[in-house]
Amino acid sequence: MSLSTVLQLVNRMSKSRIARLVIIILIISSMFGFALRSSLTAVAADKTEKADKRQPDQVISDLRATGQQLSEVLESPEVLLDPAKRQEVAPKAIPPMKKLVSLFDDLAAADERTKPQAMEAQRKLLAMLAVMGDEGSAATITRRAAGKDGAQWKATLLLVRWWQANKDAAEQSKIVDDLETLAKANSKDEQLPAVVAMFLEQAAANDEMRDRVDKIFLTELKSQSAAELTPSVQAAGKLRALAGKPLTLEGPTVDGTKFSTAQWKGKVILVDFWATWCGPCREELPRVKKAYADFHKDGLEILGVSCDRNGGDLKQFLTDNPDMAWPQLFDANAKGGWHPLAESSGVTLIPTMFLIDKKGVVRTVTARENFEELIPKMLKEDL
């Protein structure tokens, strides 16, 4: 399997276990190391490498070990956004985060091909460190903002302020003003779009702030990298727009039966976009199965939307997991295995989970985070 194919598959997964525990901003860093393992190991075998130079697979091993160490401290994305929690975990989190910054330098030195992604991961870590209160990291960002390729680092400084002001819409409005000015002055900068996209991932004080950043990305950035990221940004906007609106999902199940959520009127529905080949999807199944066992009798229904490429694989998996008694939508003609409902809904990462209330209205498109908490509350609501 080629490196590009591996990266495409990994990018379809919305968080490995370690990356989810560390924090959403570290996802690319963790997944990048995983995706490159086979490719970098081959490079490590190159006899022309200097004996005293660290091999890529050695760096990857250290990245994983340090990431695991960090995962034991940063248990959720909320840690980054809560001042009290940041202060509490900073003494334990900062040392492994700073080690990761150094390791990404080592990775770039070990194989020049990894440099763009390694530097992107390093930039995100420096931003996280600055939010955590590490003065050295904040100084590094400020220094780089004044130098060559300064636009991406100026945007990173704004990102730090954005995270810190996640509950302050007035302050974020000023930050967005500065971001717009920066984007207009550097519309063809190739590194800037990746930073601007991070504003859309989390920490917006309200929908208006997120929509303003979305508009900046789509209208002001004109580089090739912006064009490459645009479909993902547009899909994310489409996904967010589903919340609060009626939604009916229908299509053939894996056994060819026609199905529609319209027949579940008055039920609370958990929709799980997943695939048998997706490790994080399988990791979530015990939670999903438990929710079904606990709440199905009270009116919970679950619908799987499979992004498998092979119906036989899905059927075998369901045979091996008889406690997954809920319907599974599957389209044998789906492009690349990505279900058409995933495409039309703006789902670009799996697993993604929706919760639909008794009236057929989407309550959240991020149900994966806390569906155990939301389901019993929604079941108690009147129709």
PDB file of C-alpha atoms in Angstrom, residues 242 244-249 261-262 264-269 355-363 378 383:
ATOM      1  CA  LEU A 242     -27.445  19.579  10.174  1.00  0.00           C
ATOM      2  CA  GLY A 244     -31.291  21.564  14.762  1.00  0.00           C
ATOM      3  CA  LYS A 245     -32.880  20.443  11.498  1.00  0.00           C
ATOM      4  CA  PRO A 246     -35.151  17.485  10.630  1.00  0.00           C
ATOM      5  CA  LEU A 247     -33.342  14.551   9.055  1.00  0.00           C
ATOM      6  CA  THR A 248     -34.506  11.290   7.536  1.00  0.00           C
ATOM      7  CA  LEU A 249     -31.921   8.703   6.523  1.00  0.00           C
ATOM      8  CA  THR A 261     -35.627   6.238   9.847  1.00  0.00           C
ATOM      9  CA  ALA A 262     -39.124   7.577   9.151  1.00  0.00           C
ATOM     10  CA  TRP A 264     -38.839   5.176  13.919  1.00  0.00           C
ATOM     11  CA  LYS A 265     -40.987   8.215  14.625  1.00  0.00           C
ATOM     12  CA  GLY A 266     -41.135   8.861  18.349  1.00  0.00           C
ATOM     13  CA  LYS A 267     -37.814   7.096  18.942  1.00  0.00           C
ATOM     14  CA  VAL A 268     -34.433   8.501  19.879  1.00  0.00           C
ATOM     15  CA  ILE A 269     -31.941   7.473  17.181  1.00  0.00           C
ATOM     16  CA  LEU A 355     -28.382  11.858  17.778  1.00  0.00           C
ATOM     17  CA  ILE A 356     -31.869  12.411  16.371  1.00  0.00           C
ATOM     18  CA  ASP A 357     -34.672  13.211  18.799  1.00  0.00           C
ATOM     19  CA  LYS A 358     -38.231  11.870  18.954  1.00  0.00           C
ATOM     20  CA  LYS A 359     -39.400  14.572  16.538  1.00  0.00           C
ATOM     21  CA  GLY A 360     -36.835  13.559  13.922  1.00  0.00           C
ATOM     22  CA  VAL A 361     -34.598  16.591  14.528  1.00  0.00           C
ATOM     23  CA  VAL A 362     -30.811  16.294  14.704  1.00  0.00           C
ATOM     24  CA  ARG A 363     -29.751  17.320  18.186  1.00  0.00           C
ATOM     25  CA  MET A 378     -33.716  12.699  25.320  1.00  0.00           C
ATOM     26  CA  LEU A 383     -42.824  13.839  21.583  1.00  0.00           C
TER      27      LEU A 383
END
